[in-house]
Short mmCIF file of C-alpha atoms in Angstrom, two decimals:
data_model
loop_
_atom_site.label_atom_id
_atom_site.label_comp_id
_atom_site.label_asym_id
_atom_site.label_seq_id
_atom_site.Cartn_x
_atom_site.Cartn_y
_atom_site.Cartn_z
CA MET A 553 10.92 43.73 28.62
CA SER A 554 11.02 46.81 30.88
CA GLU A 555 14.09 48.11 29.35
CA LEU A 556 12.42 47.94 25.87
CA PHE A 557 9.55 49.65 27.35
CA GLU A 558 12.12 52.69 28.29
CA ILE A 559 13.56 52.79 24.88
CA TRP A 560 10.03 53.04 23.37
CA VAL A 561 9.18 55.79 25.81
CA TYR A 562 12.16 57.44 24.80
CA LEU A 563 12.03 57.15 21.22
CA ALA A 564 8.15 57.64 21.03
CA GLU A 565 8.97 61.38 21.74
CA ARG A 566 11.54 61.92 19.19
CA PRO A 567 10.70 62.89 15.59
CA LEU A 568 12.69 59.80 14.25
CA VAL A 569 10.35 57.39 15.16
CA TRP A 570 7.09 58.76 13.64
CA LEU A 571 8.83 59.86 10.62
CA THR A 572 10.15 56.32 9.86
CA VAL A 573 6.87 55.01 10.68
CA THR A 574 5.32 57.01 8.19
CA VAL A 575 7.66 56.41 5.53
CA LEU A 576 7.60 52.61 5.88
CA VAL A 577 3.71 52.41 6.39
CA TYR A 578 3.59 54.36 3.00
CA TRP A 579 6.05 52.12 1.27
CA ALA A 580 4.24 48.87 2.35
CA ALA A 581 0.98 50.34 1.23
CA HIS A 582 2.34 51.52 -2.15
CA ARG A 583 3.71 47.73 -2.75
CA LEU A 584 0.48 46.16 -1.84
CA TYR A 585 -1.13 48.55 -4.12
CA LEU A 586 1.06 47.55 -7.19
CA GLN A 587 0.89 43.60 -6.24
CA CYS A 588 -2.97 43.90 -6.16
CA ASN A 589 -2.94 45.40 -9.99
CA GLU A 590 -3.44 48.72 -8.66
CA LEU A 591 -6.80 47.99 -7.21
CA ALA A 592 -8.44 51.55 -6.60
CA LEU A 593 -9.81 50.64 -3.06
CA LEU A 594 -6.20 49.98 -2.15
CA ASN A 595 -5.30 53.70 -2.53
CA PRO A 596 -1.80 54.09 -0.93
CA VAL A 597 -2.81 57.49 0.65
CA LEU A 598 -6.13 55.69 1.95
CA ILE A 599 -4.27 52.53 3.35
CA ALA A 600 -1.40 54.51 5.03
CA VAL A 601 -3.91 56.97 6.71
CA VAL A 602 -5.91 53.93 8.02
CA VAL A 603 -3.09 52.07 9.33
CA LEU A 604 -1.38 54.98 10.95
CA VAL A 605 -4.37 55.96 12.56
CA GLY A 606 -4.54 52.65 14.04
CA ILE A 607 -1.18 52.67 14.96
CA LEU A 608 -1.71 56.06 16.88
CA ILE A 609 -4.74 54.91 18.60
CA ALA A 610 -3.20 51.44 19.90
CA THR A 611 0.03 53.30 21.09
CA ASP A 612 -2.27 56.05 22.65
CA THR A 613 -0.16 58.84 20.75
CA GLU A 614 -1.15 62.35 20.18
CA TYR A 615 -1.45 63.74 16.99
CA GLY A 616 0.97 66.41 17.73
CA THR A 617 3.49 64.16 18.92
CA TYR A 618 3.07 62.07 15.61
CA PHE A 619 3.28 65.58 13.45
CA GLU A 620 6.57 66.46 15.07
CA GLY A 621 7.99 63.78 13.10
CA ALA A 622 5.87 63.49 10.02
CA GLN A 623 6.27 67.27 9.58
CA PHE A 624 9.43 66.54 7.50
CA VAL A 625 7.35 64.77 5.03
CA HIS A 626 4.58 67.26 5.14
CA PHE A 627 7.10 70.24 4.46
CA LEU A 628 8.00 68.58 1.08
CA LEU A 629 4.61 69.45 -0.22
CA GLY A 630 5.60 72.93 -0.83
CA PRO A 631 8.46 72.32 -2.96
CA ALA A 632 6.84 69.57 -4.74
CA THR A 633 3.95 72.14 -5.71
CA VAL A 634 6.52 74.22 -7.26
CA ALA A 635 7.98 71.44 -9.02
CA LEU A 636 4.59 71.01 -10.83
CA ALA A 637 6.18 73.53 -13.17
CA VAL A 638 8.32 71.17 -14.78
CA PRO A 639 5.92 68.46 -16.10
CA LEU A 640 3.41 71.38 -16.81
CA TYR A 641 6.06 73.06 -19.22
CA GLY A 642 6.73 69.87 -20.85
CA GLN A 643 2.90 70.13 -22.02
CA ALA A 644 3.53 73.86 -22.87
CA HIS A 645 3.04 73.37 -26.56
CA ARG A 646 -0.26 71.75 -26.13
CA LEU A 647 -1.79 74.52 -23.36
CA ARG A 648 -1.79 77.25 -25.95
CA LYS A 649 -4.23 75.27 -28.27
CA MET A 650 -6.23 74.02 -25.40
CA GLY A 651 -6.74 77.47 -23.48
CA LEU A 652 -10.39 77.61 -24.18
CA PRO A 653 -11.33 74.15 -23.68
CA LEU A 654 -9.31 73.98 -20.45
CA GLY A 655 -10.96 77.22 -19.26
CA VAL A 656 -14.49 76.11 -19.70
CA ALA A 657 -14.07 72.74 -18.41
CA LEU A 658 -12.38 74.43 -15.10
CA ILE A 659 -15.44 76.81 -14.52
CA ALA A 660 -17.93 73.71 -15.11
CA GLY A 661 -15.90 71.29 -12.70
CA SER A 662 -15.26 74.17 -10.11
CA VAL A 663 -19.01 75.27 -10.25
CA THR A 664 -20.12 71.74 -10.01
CA ALA A 665 -17.93 70.79 -6.89
CA VAL A 666 -18.95 73.78 -4.91
CA VAL A 667 -22.96 73.81 -5.82
CA SER A 668 -23.32 70.01 -5.72
CA ALA A 669 -21.52 69.89 -2.10
CA LEU A 670 -23.77 72.72 -1.06
CA GLY A 671 -26.84 71.34 -2.51
CA ILE A 672 -26.75 67.81 -1.41
CA GLY A 673 -25.41 68.57 1.91
CA TRP A 674 -28.30 71.24 2.54
CA LEU A 675 -30.91 68.46 1.16
CA LEU A 676 -29.46 66.18 3.83
CA GLY A 677 -30.10 68.55 6.71
CA LEU A 678 -26.26 69.58 7.24
CA GLU A 679 -26.13 72.70 9.54
CA ALA A 680 -24.99 76.19 8.13
CA ASP A 681 -21.28 76.07 9.58
CA VAL A 682 -20.68 72.39 8.09
CA LEU A 683 -22.16 73.52 4.61
CA ARG A 684 -19.49 76.49 4.70
CA SER A 685 -16.80 74.24 5.72
CA LEU A 686 -17.68 71.91 3.04
CA MET A 687 -17.79 74.35 -0.04
CA PRO A 688 -14.19 74.59 -0.66
CA LYS A 689 -13.29 70.90 -0.31
CA SER A 690 -11.93 70.62 -3.65
CA VAL A 691 -9.19 72.62 -3.42
CA THR A 692 -5.87 72.24 -1.83
CA THR A 693 -5.64 72.41 1.87
CA PRO A 694 -4.18 75.88 2.52
CA VAL A 695 -6.46 77.71 0.20
CA ALA A 696 -9.53 76.01 1.29
CA MET A 697 -8.84 76.57 4.95
CA GLY A 698 -8.45 80.14 4.30
CA ILE A 699 -11.84 80.22 2.25
CA SER A 700 -13.29 78.45 4.92
CA GLU A 701 -12.45 80.86 7.78
CA LYS A 702 -13.36 83.97 5.47
CA ILE A 703 -17.01 82.75 5.12
CA GLY A 704 -17.41 81.50 8.77
CA GLY A 705 -16.75 77.86 8.13
CA LEU A 706 -14.61 75.88 10.52
CA PRO A 707 -11.21 75.54 9.13
CA SER A 708 -9.95 72.51 10.77
CA LEU A 709 -13.16 70.71 9.56
CA THR A 710 -12.33 71.75 6.30
CA ALA A 711 -8.89 70.39 6.34
CA VAL A 712 -10.28 67.19 7.14
CA LEU A 713 -12.97 67.26 4.38
CA VAL A 714 -10.39 68.34 1.87
CA ILE A 715 -8.18 65.33 2.53
CA LEU A 716 -11.27 62.86 2.21
CA THR A 717 -12.27 64.61 -0.96
CA GLY A 718 -8.71 63.96 -2.29
CA ILE A 719 -8.96 60.25 -1.11
CA THR A 720 -12.34 59.77 -2.74
CA GLY A 721 -11.24 61.20 -6.13
CA ALA A 722 -8.25 59.00 -5.99
CA VAL A 723 -10.10 56.02 -5.40
CA LEU A 724 -13.14 56.69 -7.31
CA ALA A 725 -12.60 58.76 -10.38
CA MET A 726 -10.62 56.53 -12.48
CA PRO A 727 -13.06 53.81 -12.29
CA LEU A 728 -15.98 56.40 -13.15
CA LEU A 729 -13.85 57.64 -15.92
CA HIS A 730 -13.41 54.19 -17.26
CA LEU A 731 -17.22 53.61 -17.03
CA LEU A 732 -17.80 56.88 -19.03
CA GLY A 733 -15.60 55.51 -21.62
CA TYR A 734 -12.32 57.21 -21.11
CA GLY A 735 -9.29 54.95 -22.14
CA PRO A 736 -5.41 55.26 -21.44
CA GLU A 737 -5.23 57.64 -24.48
CA ASP A 738 -7.20 60.13 -22.66
CA ALA A 739 -4.82 61.29 -20.27
CA THR A 740 -5.46 65.09 -20.61
CA ALA A 741 -9.02 64.89 -19.71
CA LYS A 742 -8.63 62.36 -17.08
CA GLY A 743 -5.61 64.22 -15.28
CA PHE A 744 -7.32 67.61 -15.40
CA ALA A 745 -10.63 66.24 -13.91
CA LEU A 746 -8.69 64.78 -11.13
CA GLY A 747 -6.72 67.97 -10.47
CA VAL A 748 -9.75 70.20 -10.58
CA SER A 749 -12.09 68.02 -8.37
CA ALA A 750 -9.65 65.95 -5.90
CA HIS A 751 -6.38 68.83 -5.75
CA GLY A 752 -3.03 67.36 -4.87
CA ILE A 753 -4.06 63.82 -3.88
CA GLY A 754 -5.79 63.54 -7.27
CA THR A 755 -2.84 64.95 -8.95
CA ALA A 756 -0.63 62.30 -7.12
CA ARG A 757 -2.99 59.59 -8.50
CA ALA A 758 -2.84 60.99 -12.05
CA PHE A 759 1.15 60.79 -11.75
CA GLN A 760 0.56 57.27 -11.33
CA HIS A 761 -1.26 57.01 -14.53
CA SER A 762 1.28 59.06 -16.63
CA GLU A 763 3.29 62.26 -16.75
CA GLU A 764 0.89 63.71 -18.89
CA ALA A 765 -2.10 63.19 -16.76
CA GLY A 766 0.00 64.40 -13.83
CA ALA A 767 0.97 67.53 -15.51
CA PHE A 768 -2.72 68.42 -16.40
CA ALA A 769 -3.88 67.53 -12.88
CA GLY A 770 -1.25 70.01 -11.57
CA LEU A 771 -2.65 72.60 -13.72
CA GLY A 772 -6.20 72.13 -12.75
CA MET A 773 -5.45 72.10 -9.08
CA GLY A 774 -3.47 75.38 -9.31
CA LEU A 775 -6.27 76.92 -11.72
CA ASN A 776 -8.76 75.78 -9.37
CA ALA A 777 -7.28 77.19 -6.22
CA LEU A 778 -7.43 80.53 -7.62
CA LEU A 779 -11.17 80.23 -9.01
CA THR A 780 -12.79 78.70 -6.09
CA ALA A 781 -11.11 81.19 -3.87
CA LEU A 782 -13.35 84.01 -5.84
CA LEU A 783 -16.25 81.63 -6.36
CA VAL A 784 -17.15 80.38 -2.87
CA PRO A 785 -17.31 83.92 -1.35
CA LEU A 786 -19.58 84.80 -4.42
CA VAL A 787 -21.96 81.83 -3.77
CA ASP A 788 -21.91 82.30 -0.12
CA ALA A 789 -23.11 85.99 -0.34
CA LEU A 790 -25.82 84.77 -2.73
CA ILE A 791 -27.21 82.35 -0.45
CA VAL A 792 -27.18 85.01 2.43
CA ALA A 793 -28.92 87.54 0.07
CA LEU A 794 -31.66 84.93 -0.51
CA MET B 834 20.78 68.19 -6.57
CA ILE B 835 21.40 70.87 -4.16
CA GLY B 836 21.18 73.48 -6.92
CA THR B 837 17.64 72.20 -7.74
CA ILE B 838 16.41 72.17 -3.99
CA ALA B 839 17.84 75.38 -3.80
CA LEU B 840 15.85 76.53 -6.93
CA LEU B 841 12.51 74.94 -5.58
CA LEU B 842 12.79 76.43 -2.27
CA GLY B 843 13.85 79.88 -3.61
CA PHE B 844 10.52 79.82 -5.93
CA GLN B 845 8.35 78.67 -2.92
CA LEU B 846 9.88 81.49 -0.92
CA ALA B 847 9.27 84.00 -3.86
CA GLY B 848 5.82 82.73 -4.08
CA GLU B 849 5.11 83.27 -0.69
CA VAL B 850 6.39 86.73 -0.70
CA ALA B 851 4.37 87.73 -3.86
CA VAL B 852 1.26 86.50 -2.30
CA ARG B 853 1.68 88.41 0.96
CA MET B 854 2.61 91.31 -0.97
CA LEU B 855 -0.40 91.36 -3.37
CA GLY B 856 -2.80 89.99 -1.04
CA LEU B 857 -3.70 87.21 -3.41
CA PRO B 858 -6.13 84.47 -2.15
CA VAL B 859 -3.57 81.74 -3.47
CA PRO B 860 -1.30 79.70 -1.46
CA GLY B 861 2.56 80.70 -1.96
CA PRO B 862 3.76 77.30 -3.43
CA VAL B 863 1.08 77.60 -6.39
CA ALA B 864 2.09 81.06 -7.12
CA GLY B 865 5.78 79.69 -7.08
CA MET B 866 4.81 77.14 -9.32
CA LEU B 867 3.62 79.52 -12.01
CA MET B 868 6.73 81.73 -11.56
CA LEU B 869 8.82 78.55 -12.17
CA PHE B 870 6.70 77.81 -15.35
CA VAL B 871 7.37 81.38 -16.77
CA ALA B 872 10.90 81.10 -15.94
CA LEU B 873 11.17 78.05 -17.92
CA ALA B 874 9.05 79.46 -20.81
CA ILE B 875 11.68 82.31 -20.78
CA ARG B 876 14.60 79.87 -20.77
CA ARG B 877 13.01 77.52 -23.28
CA ALA B 878 14.47 74.36 -21.58
CA VAL B 879 14.55 72.43 -18.52
CA PRO B 880 18.11 71.69 -17.10
CA GLU B 881 18.31 67.89 -16.91
CA GLU B 882 19.22 68.07 -13.15
CA VAL B 883 16.02 70.07 -12.62
CA ALA B 884 13.95 67.44 -14.57
CA THR B 885 15.64 64.43 -12.59
CA VAL B 886 14.92 65.95 -9.17
CA ALA B 887 11.40 67.37 -9.78
CA ASN B 888 10.24 64.13 -11.22
CA GLY B 889 11.61 62.00 -8.40
CA LEU B 890 9.97 64.21 -6.00
CA LEU B 891 6.57 64.34 -7.79
CA ALA B 892 6.74 60.22 -8.43
CA HIS B 893 6.12 59.92 -4.74
CA LEU B 894 3.76 63.08 -4.24
CA ALA B 895 0.99 60.79 -2.62
CA LEU B 896 3.31 60.10 0.44
CA LEU B 897 3.58 63.89 1.16
CA PHE B 898 -0.36 63.86 1.97
CA VAL B 899 -0.36 60.95 4.75
CA PRO B 900 0.56 63.32 7.59
CA ALA B 901 -2.11 65.75 6.96
CA GLY B 902 -4.59 62.80 6.28
CA VAL B 903 -3.67 61.27 9.60
CA GLY B 904 -4.80 64.31 11.07
CA ILE B 905 -8.42 63.16 10.78
CA ILE B 906 -7.77 61.53 14.22
CA ALA B 907 -7.82 64.90 15.90
CA HIS B 908 -11.60 65.57 14.47
CA THR B 909 -13.21 62.58 15.54
CA GLY B 910 -15.47 64.25 17.89
CA ARG B 911 -16.69 66.73 15.35
CA LEU B 912 -17.53 64.31 12.80
CA GLU B 913 -19.35 61.88 15.30
CA GLY B 914 -23.10 61.68 13.97
CA ILE B 915 -22.74 63.42 10.71
CA TRP B 916 -20.03 61.56 9.19
CA PRO B 917 -21.98 59.03 7.02
CA ILE B 918 -23.91 62.31 5.74
CA LEU B 919 -20.67 63.86 4.87
CA LEU B 920 -19.16 60.70 3.11
CA VAL B 921 -22.28 60.69 0.86
CA VAL B 922 -21.98 64.37 0.10
CA LEU B 923 -18.20 64.13 -0.65
CA ILE B 924 -18.39 60.96 -3.00
CA ALA B 925 -21.45 62.46 -4.77
CA SER B 926 -20.12 65.78 -5.18
CA THR B 927 -16.44 64.63 -6.13
CA LEU B 928 -17.89 62.18 -8.64
CA MET B 929 -19.93 64.72 -10.27
CA ALA B 930 -17.05 67.42 -10.40
CA VAL B 931 -14.85 64.60 -12.10
CA ALA B 932 -17.53 63.81 -14.78
CA VAL B 933 -18.44 67.47 -15.60
CA THR B 934 -14.88 68.48 -15.97
CA ALA B 935 -13.68 65.54 -18.12
CA VAL B 936 -16.92 65.41 -20.43
CA THR B 937 -16.72 69.26 -20.71
CA LEU B 938 -13.14 69.14 -21.90
CA SER B 939 -13.31 66.41 -24.16
CA ALA B 940 -16.84 67.70 -25.88
CA LEU B 941 -15.07 71.19 -26.45
CA ARG B 942 -11.85 69.59 -27.90
CA ARG B 943 -13.60 67.27 -30.31
CA LEU B 944 -15.64 70.66 -31.33
CA GLN B 945 -12.22 72.42 -31.74
CA ARG B 946 -10.82 69.58 -34.04
CA ARG B 947 -13.85 69.44 -36.01
CA GLY B 948 -14.00 73.08 -36.48
CA GLY B 949 -9.95 73.09 -37.33
CA SER B 950 -10.04 70.08 -39.89
#
């Protein structure tokens, strides 16, 4: 028994354990999701994060130790973002025709995401630094953290809010769109809405729907990163001026 | 496969360099994505190997967000007391953004189709 414990103490400090655990837990969460007919609440990212947080607490492991292993998975986010160009190119013939509708929908969605978070948060009594951390929540983590820092928010809090926004979008967007009457054939609008409002996690959810939805989600995510980086400092300056 | 991995990393690196040099407010990989898109548009085709590797990577995009998501464990102190409010804000705001984006896009496309026909 104590020998086993020693092996654990050794392994727990190596990257291999937490890398393996991350992939295994995600694999199991994904299988569960498929077996339960893709029930929205069983979103694989949500379940995997909850289970892993539980494991880290139970084994008294620091996030830094965990991340030494998990960083190998985390690193792939960069090349995967670049790879989004491939499905996007597959939709290139449609992009040309859809430029104006996409542009207007992007602006409408981006402004809604920023202003509604600010407005509802302010009504519910959140403090200024939390509100500033909240405004860029719909864009991909590195951009959101940069914006938050620029306007005096808390970048690390922003990172958490970004991930929670992504999970919220991945879990609730499809049921909402279904309620609004969007069917399987509306992959373009559903995908674009997921990418604009819930960045990469929304894009991952859109890819589970179809490659077309994923392509438009990737486009929405990329464009909204650009727009939000311009929009949020402007909104912040406006509010300070008022 | 190695060729495609080199290609993706190369475009990511090119994106990082471009963003730093031009002082753009976008992350390097997003700039890399746009550059690869332009390269594919010039070439007018996606090499089969590139399509296979890219789609394989994107099929499991969700996994790649798990390590960052677990990072919430490092912020429990800051979230104490305000997390129910934050959840309400995030859910309401995200749903509003989803609905507005989708409805705007499909309404404009309907208009466009009607105008075109």
